[in-house]
Coordinates of N, CA, C and O in Angstrom, one line a residue:
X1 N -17.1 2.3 12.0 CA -16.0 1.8 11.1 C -15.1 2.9 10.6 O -13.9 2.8 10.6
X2 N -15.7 4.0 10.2 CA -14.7 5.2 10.2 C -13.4 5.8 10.6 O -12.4 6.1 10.0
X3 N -13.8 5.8 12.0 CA -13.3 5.8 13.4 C -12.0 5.1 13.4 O -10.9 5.7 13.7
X4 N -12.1 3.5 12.9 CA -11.1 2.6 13.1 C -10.5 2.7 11.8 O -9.3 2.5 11.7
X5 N -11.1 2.9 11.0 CA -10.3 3.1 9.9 C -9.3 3.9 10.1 O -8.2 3.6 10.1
X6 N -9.6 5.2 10.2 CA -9.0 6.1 10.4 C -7.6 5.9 11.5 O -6.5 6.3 11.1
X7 N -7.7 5.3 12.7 CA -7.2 5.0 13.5 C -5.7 3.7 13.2 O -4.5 3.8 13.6
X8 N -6.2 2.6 12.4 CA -5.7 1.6 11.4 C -4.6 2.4 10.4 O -3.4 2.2 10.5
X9 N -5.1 3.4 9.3 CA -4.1 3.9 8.7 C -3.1 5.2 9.5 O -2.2 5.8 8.9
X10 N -3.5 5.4 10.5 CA -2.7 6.3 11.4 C -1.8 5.3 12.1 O -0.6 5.7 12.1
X11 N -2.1 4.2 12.7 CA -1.0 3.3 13.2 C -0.1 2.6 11.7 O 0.9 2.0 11.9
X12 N -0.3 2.7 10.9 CA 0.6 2.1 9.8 C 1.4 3.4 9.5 O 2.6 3.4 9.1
X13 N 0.7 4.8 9.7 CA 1.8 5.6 8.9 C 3.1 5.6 10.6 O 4.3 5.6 10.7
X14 N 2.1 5.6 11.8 CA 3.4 5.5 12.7 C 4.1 4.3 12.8 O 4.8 4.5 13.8
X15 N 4.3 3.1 12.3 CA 4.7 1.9 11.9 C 5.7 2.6 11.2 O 6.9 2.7 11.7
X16 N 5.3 3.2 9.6 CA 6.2 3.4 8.8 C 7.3 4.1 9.2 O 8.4 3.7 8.8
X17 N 7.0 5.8 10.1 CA 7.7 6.7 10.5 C 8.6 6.3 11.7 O 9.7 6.8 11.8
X18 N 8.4 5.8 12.3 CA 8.9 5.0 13.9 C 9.5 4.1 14.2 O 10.1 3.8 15.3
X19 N 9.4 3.1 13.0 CA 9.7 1.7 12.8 C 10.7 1.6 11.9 O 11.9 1.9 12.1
X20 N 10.0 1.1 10.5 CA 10.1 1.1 9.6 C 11.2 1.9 9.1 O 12.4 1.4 9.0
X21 N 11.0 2.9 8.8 CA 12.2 4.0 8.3 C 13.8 3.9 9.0 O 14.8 4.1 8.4
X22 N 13.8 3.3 10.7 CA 15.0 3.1 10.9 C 15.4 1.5 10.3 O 16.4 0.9 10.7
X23 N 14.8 1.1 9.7 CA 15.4 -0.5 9.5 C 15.7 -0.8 8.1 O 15.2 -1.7 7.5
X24 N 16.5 0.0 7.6 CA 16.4 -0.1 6.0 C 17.3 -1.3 5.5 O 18.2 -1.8 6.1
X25 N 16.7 -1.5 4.1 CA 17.5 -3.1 3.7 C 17.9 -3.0 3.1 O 17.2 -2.4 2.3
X26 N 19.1 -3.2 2.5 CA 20.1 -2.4 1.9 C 19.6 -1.2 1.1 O 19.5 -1.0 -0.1
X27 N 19.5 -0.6 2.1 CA 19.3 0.7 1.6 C 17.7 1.2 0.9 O 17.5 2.2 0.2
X28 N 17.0 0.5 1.2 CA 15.4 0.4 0.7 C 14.7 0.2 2.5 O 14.9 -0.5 3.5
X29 N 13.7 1.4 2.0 CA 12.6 0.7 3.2 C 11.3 0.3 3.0 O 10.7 0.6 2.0
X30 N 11.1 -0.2 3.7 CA 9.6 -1.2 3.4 C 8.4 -0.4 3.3 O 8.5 0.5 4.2
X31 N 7.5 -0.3 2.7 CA 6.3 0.6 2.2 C 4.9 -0.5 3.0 O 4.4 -1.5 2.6
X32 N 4.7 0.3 4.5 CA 3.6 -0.6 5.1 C 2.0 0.0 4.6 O 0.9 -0.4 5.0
X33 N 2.3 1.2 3.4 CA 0.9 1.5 3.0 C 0.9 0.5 2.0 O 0.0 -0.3 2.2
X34 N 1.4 0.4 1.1 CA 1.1 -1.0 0.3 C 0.0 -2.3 0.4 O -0.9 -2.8 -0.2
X35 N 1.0 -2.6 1.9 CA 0.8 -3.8 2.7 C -1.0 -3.9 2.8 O -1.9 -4.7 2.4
X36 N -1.1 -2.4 3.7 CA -2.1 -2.3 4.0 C -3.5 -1.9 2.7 O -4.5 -2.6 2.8
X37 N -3.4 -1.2 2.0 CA -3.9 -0.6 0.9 C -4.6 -1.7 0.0 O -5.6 -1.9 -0.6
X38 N -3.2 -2.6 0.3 CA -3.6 -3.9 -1.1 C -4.0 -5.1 -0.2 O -4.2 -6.1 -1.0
X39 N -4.2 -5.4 1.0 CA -5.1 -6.1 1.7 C -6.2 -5.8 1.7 O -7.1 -6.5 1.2
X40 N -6.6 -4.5 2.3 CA -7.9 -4.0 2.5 C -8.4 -4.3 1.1 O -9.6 -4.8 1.1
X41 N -7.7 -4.1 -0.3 CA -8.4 -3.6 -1.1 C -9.0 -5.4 -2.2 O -9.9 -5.5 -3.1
X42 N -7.8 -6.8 -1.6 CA -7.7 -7.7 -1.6 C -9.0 -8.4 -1.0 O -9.4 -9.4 -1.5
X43 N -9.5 -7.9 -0.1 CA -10.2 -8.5 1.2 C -11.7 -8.2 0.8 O -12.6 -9.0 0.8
X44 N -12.0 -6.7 0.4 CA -12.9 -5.7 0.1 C -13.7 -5.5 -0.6 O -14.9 -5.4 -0.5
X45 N -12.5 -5.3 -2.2 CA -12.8 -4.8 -3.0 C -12.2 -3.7 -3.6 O -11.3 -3.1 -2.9
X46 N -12.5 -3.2 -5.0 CA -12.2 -2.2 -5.1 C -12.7 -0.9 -4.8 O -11.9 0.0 -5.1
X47 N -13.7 -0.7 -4.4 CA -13.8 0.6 -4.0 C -13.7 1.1 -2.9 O -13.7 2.3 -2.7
X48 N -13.4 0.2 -1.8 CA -13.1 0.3 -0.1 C -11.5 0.5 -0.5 O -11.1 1.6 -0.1
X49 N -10.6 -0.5 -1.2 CA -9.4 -0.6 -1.6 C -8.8 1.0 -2.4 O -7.7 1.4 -2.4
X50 N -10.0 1.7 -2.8 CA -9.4 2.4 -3.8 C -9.5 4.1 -2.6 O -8.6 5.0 -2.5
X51 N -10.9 3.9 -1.7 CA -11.2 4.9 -1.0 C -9.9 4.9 0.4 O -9.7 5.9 1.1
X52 N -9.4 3.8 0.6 CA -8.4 3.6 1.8 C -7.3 4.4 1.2 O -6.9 5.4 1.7
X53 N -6.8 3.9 0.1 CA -5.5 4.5 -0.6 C -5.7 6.2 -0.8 O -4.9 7.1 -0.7
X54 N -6.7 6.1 -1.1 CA -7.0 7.5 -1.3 C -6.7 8.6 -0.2 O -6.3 9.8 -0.4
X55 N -7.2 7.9 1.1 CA -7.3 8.9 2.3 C -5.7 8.3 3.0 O -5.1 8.9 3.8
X56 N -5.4 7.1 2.6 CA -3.6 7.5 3.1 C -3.0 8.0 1.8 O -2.5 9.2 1.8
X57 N -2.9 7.8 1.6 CA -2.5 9.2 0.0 C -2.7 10.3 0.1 O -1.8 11.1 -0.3
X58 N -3.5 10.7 0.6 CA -3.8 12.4 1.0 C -2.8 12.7 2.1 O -2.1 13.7 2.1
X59 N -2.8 11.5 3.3 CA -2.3 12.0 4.2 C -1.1 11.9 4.1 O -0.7 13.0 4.5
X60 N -0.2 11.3 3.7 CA 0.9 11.1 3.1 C 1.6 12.2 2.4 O 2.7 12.6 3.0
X61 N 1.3 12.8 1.2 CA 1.0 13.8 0.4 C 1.2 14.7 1.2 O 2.4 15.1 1.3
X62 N 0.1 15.5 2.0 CA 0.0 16.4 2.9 C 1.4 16.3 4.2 O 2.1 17.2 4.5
X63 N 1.4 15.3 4.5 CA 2.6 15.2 5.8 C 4.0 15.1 5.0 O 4.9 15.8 5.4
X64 N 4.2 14.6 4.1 CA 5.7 14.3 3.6 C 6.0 14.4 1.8 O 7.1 14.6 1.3
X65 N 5.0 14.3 1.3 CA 4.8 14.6 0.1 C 5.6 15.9 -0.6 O 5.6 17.1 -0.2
X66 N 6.3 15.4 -1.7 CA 7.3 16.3 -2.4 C 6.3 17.1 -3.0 O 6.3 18.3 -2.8
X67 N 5.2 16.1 -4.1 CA 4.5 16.4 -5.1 C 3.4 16.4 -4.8 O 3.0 15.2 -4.8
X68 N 2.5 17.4 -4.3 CA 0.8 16.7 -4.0 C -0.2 16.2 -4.8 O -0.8 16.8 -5.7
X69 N -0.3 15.3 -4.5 CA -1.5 14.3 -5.2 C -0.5 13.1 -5.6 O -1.2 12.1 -5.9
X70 N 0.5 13.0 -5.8 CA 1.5 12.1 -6.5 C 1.4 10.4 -5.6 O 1.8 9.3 -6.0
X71 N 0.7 10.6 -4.4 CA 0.6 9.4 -3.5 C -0.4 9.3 -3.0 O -0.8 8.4 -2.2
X72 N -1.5 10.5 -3.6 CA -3.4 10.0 -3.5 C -3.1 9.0 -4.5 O -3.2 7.8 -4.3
X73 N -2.7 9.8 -5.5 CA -3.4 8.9 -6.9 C -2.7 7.4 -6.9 O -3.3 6.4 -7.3
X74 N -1.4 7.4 -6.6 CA -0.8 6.2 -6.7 C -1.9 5.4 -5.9 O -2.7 4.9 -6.6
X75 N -1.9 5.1 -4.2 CA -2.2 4.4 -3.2 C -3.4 3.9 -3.9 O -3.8 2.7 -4.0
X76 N -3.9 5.4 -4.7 CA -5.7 5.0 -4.8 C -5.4 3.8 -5.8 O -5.7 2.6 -5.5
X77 N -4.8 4.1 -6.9 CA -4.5 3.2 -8.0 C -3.9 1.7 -7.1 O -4.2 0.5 -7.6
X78 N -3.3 1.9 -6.2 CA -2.8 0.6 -5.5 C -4.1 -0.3 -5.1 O -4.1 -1.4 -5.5
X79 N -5.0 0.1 -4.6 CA -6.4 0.1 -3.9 C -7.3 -0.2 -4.9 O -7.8 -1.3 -4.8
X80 N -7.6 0.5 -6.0 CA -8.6 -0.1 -6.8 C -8.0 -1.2 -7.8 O -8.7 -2.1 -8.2
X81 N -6.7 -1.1 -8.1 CA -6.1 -2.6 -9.2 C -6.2 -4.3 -7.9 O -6.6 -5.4 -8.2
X82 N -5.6 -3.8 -6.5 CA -5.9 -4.9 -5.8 C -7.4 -5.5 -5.3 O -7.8 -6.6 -5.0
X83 N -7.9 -4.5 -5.2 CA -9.7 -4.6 -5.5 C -10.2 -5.0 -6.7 O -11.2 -5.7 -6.7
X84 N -9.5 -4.5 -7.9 CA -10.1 -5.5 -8.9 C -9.8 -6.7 -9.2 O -10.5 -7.6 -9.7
X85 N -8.4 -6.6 -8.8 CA -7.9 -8.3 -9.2 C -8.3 -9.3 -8.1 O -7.8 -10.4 -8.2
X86 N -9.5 -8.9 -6.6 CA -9.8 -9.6 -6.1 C -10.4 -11.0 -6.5 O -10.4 -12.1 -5.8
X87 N -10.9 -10.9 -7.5 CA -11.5 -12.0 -8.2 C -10.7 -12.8 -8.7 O -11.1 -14.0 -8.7
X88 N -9.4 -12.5 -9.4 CA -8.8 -13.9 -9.6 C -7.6 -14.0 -8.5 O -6.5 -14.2 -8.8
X89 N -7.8 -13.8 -7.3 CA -6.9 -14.2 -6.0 C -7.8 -14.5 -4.9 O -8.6 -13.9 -4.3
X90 N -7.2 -15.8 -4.7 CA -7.7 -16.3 -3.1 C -7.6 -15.3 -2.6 O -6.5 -14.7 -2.9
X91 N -8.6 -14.5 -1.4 CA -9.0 -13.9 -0.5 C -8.1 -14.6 0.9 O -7.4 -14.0 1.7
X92 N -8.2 -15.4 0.8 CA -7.7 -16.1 2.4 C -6.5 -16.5 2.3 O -5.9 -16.5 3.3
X93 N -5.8 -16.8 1.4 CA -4.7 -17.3 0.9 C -3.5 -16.5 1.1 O -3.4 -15.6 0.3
X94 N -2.3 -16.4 2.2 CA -1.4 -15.6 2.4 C -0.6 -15.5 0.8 O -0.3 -14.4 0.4
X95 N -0.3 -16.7 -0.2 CA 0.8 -16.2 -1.5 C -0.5 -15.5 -2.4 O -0.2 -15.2 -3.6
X96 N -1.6 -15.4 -2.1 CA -2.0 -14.8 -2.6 C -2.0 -13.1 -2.4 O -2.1 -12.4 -3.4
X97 N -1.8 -12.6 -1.2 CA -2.1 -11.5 -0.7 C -0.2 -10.9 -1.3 O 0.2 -9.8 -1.6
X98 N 0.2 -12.0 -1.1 CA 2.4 -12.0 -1.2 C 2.0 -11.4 -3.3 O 2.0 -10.3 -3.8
X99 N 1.6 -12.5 -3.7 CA 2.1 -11.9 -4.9 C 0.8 -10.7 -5.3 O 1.2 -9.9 -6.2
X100 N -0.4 -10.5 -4.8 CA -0.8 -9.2 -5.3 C -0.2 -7.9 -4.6 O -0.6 -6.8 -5.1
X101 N 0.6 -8.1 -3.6 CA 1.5 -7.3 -3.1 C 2.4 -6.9 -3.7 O 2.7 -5.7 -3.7
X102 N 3.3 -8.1 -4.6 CA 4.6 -8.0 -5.4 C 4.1 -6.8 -6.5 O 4.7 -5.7 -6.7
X103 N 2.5 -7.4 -7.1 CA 2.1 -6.4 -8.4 C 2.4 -5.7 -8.2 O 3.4 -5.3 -8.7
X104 N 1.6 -4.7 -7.1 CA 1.4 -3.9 -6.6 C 2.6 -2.8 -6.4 O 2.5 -1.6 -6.8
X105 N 3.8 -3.3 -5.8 CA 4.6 -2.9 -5.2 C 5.6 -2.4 -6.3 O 6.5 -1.7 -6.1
X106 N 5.3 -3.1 -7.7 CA 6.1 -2.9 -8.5 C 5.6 -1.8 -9.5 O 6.3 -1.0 -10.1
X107 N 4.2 -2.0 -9.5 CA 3.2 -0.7 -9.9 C 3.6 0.3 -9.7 O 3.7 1.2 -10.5
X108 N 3.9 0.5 -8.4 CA 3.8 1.8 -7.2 C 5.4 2.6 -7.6 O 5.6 3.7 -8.0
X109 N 6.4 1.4 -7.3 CA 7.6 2.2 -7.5 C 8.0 2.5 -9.3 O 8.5 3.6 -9.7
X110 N 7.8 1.6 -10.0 CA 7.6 2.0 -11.0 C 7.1 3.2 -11.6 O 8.0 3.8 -12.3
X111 N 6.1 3.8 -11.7 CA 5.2 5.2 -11.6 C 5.8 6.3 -10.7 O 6.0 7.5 -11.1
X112 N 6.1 5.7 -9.4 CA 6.8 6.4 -8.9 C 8.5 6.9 -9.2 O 8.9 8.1 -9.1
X113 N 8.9 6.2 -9.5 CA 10.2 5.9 -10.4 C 10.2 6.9 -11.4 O 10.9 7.9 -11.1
X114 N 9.2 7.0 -12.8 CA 9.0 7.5 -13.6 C 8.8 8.8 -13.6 O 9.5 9.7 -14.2
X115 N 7.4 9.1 -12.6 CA 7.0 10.4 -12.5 C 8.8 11.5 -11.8 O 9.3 12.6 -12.1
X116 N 9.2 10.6 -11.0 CA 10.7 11.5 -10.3 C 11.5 11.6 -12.1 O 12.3 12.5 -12.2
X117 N 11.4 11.2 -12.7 CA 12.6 11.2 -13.5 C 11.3 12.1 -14.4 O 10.5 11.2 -14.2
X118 N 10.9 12.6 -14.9 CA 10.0 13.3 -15.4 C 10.0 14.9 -14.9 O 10.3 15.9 -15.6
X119 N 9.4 14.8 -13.5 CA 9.0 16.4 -13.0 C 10.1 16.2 -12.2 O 9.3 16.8 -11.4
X120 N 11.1 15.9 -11.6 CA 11.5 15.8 -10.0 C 13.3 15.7 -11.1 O 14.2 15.5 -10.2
X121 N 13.7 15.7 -12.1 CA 14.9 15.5 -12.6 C 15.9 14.3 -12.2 O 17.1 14.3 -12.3
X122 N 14.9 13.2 -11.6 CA 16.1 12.4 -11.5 C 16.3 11.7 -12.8 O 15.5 11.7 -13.8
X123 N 17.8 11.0 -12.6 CA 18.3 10.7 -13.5 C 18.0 8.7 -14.1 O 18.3 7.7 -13.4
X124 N 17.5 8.6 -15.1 CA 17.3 7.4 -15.7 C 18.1 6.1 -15.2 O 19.0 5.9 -16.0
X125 N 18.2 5.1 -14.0 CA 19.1 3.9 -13.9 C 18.6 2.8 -13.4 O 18.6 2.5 -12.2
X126 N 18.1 2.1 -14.2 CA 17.9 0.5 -14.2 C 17.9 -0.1 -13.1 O 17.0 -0.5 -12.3
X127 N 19.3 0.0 -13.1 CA 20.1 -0.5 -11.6 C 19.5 -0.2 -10.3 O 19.6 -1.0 -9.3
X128 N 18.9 1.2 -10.3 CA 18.6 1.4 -9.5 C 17.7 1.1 -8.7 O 17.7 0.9 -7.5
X129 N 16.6 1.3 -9.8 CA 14.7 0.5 -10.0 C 14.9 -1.1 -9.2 O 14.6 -1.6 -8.2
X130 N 15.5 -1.4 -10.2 CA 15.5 -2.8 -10.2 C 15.9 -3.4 -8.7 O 15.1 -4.2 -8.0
X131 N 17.0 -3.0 -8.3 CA 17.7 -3.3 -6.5 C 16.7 -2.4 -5.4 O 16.8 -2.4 -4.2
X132 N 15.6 -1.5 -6.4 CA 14.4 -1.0 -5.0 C 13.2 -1.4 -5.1 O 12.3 -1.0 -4.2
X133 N 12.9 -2.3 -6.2 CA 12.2 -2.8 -6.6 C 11.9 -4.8 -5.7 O 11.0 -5.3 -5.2
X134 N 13.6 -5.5 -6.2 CA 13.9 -6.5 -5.1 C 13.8 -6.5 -3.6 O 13.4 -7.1 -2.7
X135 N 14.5 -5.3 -4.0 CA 14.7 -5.4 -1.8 C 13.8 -5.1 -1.5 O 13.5 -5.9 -0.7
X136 N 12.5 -3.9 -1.7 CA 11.1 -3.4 -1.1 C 10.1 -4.7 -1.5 O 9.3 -5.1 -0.6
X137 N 10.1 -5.2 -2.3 CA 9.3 -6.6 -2.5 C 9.3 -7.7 -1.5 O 8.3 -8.2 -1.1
X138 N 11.1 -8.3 -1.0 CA 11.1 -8.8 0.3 C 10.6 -8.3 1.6 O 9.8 -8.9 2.4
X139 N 11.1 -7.2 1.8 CA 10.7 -6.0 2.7 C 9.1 -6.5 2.9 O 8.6 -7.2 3.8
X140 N 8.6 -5.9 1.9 CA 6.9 -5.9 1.8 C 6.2 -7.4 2.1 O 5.1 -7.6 2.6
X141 N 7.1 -8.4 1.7 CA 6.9 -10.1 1.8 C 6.6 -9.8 3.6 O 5.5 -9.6 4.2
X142 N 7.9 -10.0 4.1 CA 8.1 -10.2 5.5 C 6.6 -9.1 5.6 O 5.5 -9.7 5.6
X143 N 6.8 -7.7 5.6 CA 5.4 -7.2 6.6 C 3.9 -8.0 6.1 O 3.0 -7.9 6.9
X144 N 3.5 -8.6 4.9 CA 2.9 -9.3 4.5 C 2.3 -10.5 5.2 O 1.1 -10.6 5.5
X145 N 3.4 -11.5 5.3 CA 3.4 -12.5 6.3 C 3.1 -11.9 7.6 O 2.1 -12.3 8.2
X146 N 4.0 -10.9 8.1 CA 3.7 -10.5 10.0 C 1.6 -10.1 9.8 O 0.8 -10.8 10.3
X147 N 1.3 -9.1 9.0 CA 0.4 -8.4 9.0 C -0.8 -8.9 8.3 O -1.9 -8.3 8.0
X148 N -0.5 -10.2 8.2 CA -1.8 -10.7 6.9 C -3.0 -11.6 7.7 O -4.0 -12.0 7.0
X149 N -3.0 -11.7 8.8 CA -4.3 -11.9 10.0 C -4.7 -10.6 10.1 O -5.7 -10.4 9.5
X150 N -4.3 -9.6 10.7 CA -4.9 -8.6 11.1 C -5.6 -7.9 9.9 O -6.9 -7.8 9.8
X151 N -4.8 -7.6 9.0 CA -5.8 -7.0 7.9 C -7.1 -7.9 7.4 O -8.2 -7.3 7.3
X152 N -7.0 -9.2 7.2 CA -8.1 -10.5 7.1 C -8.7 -9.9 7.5 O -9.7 -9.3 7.0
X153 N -8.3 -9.9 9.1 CA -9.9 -10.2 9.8 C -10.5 -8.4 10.2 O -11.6 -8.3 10.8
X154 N -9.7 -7.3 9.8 CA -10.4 -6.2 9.3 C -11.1 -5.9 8.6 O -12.1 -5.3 8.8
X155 N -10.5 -6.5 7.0 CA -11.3 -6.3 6.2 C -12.4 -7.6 6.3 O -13.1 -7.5 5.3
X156 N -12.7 -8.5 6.9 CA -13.9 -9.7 7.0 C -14.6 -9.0 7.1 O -15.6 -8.8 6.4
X157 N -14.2 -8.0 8.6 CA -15.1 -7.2 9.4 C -16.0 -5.9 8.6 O -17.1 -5.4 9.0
X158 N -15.2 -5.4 7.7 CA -15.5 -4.2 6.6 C -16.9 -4.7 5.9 O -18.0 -4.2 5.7
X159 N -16.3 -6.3 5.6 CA -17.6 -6.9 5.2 C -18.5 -7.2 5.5 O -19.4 -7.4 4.6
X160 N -18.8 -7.5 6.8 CA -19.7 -7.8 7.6 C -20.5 -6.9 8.0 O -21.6 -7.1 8.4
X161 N -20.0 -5.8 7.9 CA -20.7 -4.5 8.0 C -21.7 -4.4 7.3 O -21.7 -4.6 6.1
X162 N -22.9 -4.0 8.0 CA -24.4 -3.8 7.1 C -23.9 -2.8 5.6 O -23.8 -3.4 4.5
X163 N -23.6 -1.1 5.8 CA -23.1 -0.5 5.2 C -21.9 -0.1 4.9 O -21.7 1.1 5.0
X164 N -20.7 -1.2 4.5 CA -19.2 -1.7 4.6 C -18.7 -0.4 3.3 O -17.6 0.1 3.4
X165 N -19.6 0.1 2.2 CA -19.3 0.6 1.2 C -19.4 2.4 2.1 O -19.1 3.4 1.3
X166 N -19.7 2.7 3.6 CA -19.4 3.4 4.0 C -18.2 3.7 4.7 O -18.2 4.2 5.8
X167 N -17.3 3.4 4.1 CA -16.1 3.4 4.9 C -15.7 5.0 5.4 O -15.3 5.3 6.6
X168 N -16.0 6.1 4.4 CA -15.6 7.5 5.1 C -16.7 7.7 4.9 O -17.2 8.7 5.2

């Protein structure tokens, strides 16, 4: 399971870099670690959820990362809040996977938002949050819907696993 795991969040960061990145919507691009982070972590649990985000967060961080650790800790936080709120969300349910995606997604840029205007000097605009906030939420909807079998039946499979809480 390691193996694929590992393998799973390397095809989403090349999704993100390869894909992804050329297709922006107005002017926002779609965040397929989310997608994936808050499925697994939907499906899982929180600690599989929190350990996935963790290790694309690292990688992330390390590969493109302004700030290091600024996208462990988020993903991880993405991973263990979608792992905790597994219990009041249908598991199987695609608007369930849509709106703990939305949380999520708004969690992420928010914090992220914040921490830039904090250490990184950008400048305080509403406007701005708000229209990256909308457009990355649809964004994230659509790869939701495309991606929401495959992650299922990944994470079923995490579960089925004798020792599933061995993920790394």
């Amino acid at each position: 399971m390691v193996g694929l795991t590992f393998i799973i969040i390397f095809l989403t960061i090349l999704l993100q870099m390869c894909f992804l990145n050329c297709i922006p919507l107005a002017g926002v691009i779609a965040n397929a670690g989310i997608v994936l982070v808050t499925g697994l972590g939907l499906v899982t649990g929180s600690f599989i959820g929190g350990i996935t985000g963790c290790v694309y967060g690292i990688i992330i961080d390390v590969s493109f990362g302004r700030n290091i650790g600024l996208y462990t800790a988020l993903y991880t936080l993405v991973g263990f809040v979608s792992g905790y709120l597994n219990k009041s969300f249908s598991k199987g349910n695609k608007i369930s996977m849509i709106m703990l995606m939305l949380i999520c997604t708004s969690i992420f840029e928010v914090l992220t938002y914040l921490f830039n205007i904090l250490f990184n000097g950008f400048d305080l605009n509403i406007k701005v949050l708000i229209t990256k906030l909308v457009f990355e939420s649809i964004y994230n909807t659509i790869l939701t819907i495309l991606f929401f079998k495959p992650i299922m039946f990944y994470g079923d499979l995490l579960n089925k696993t004798k020792n599933s809480y061995y993920l790394l």
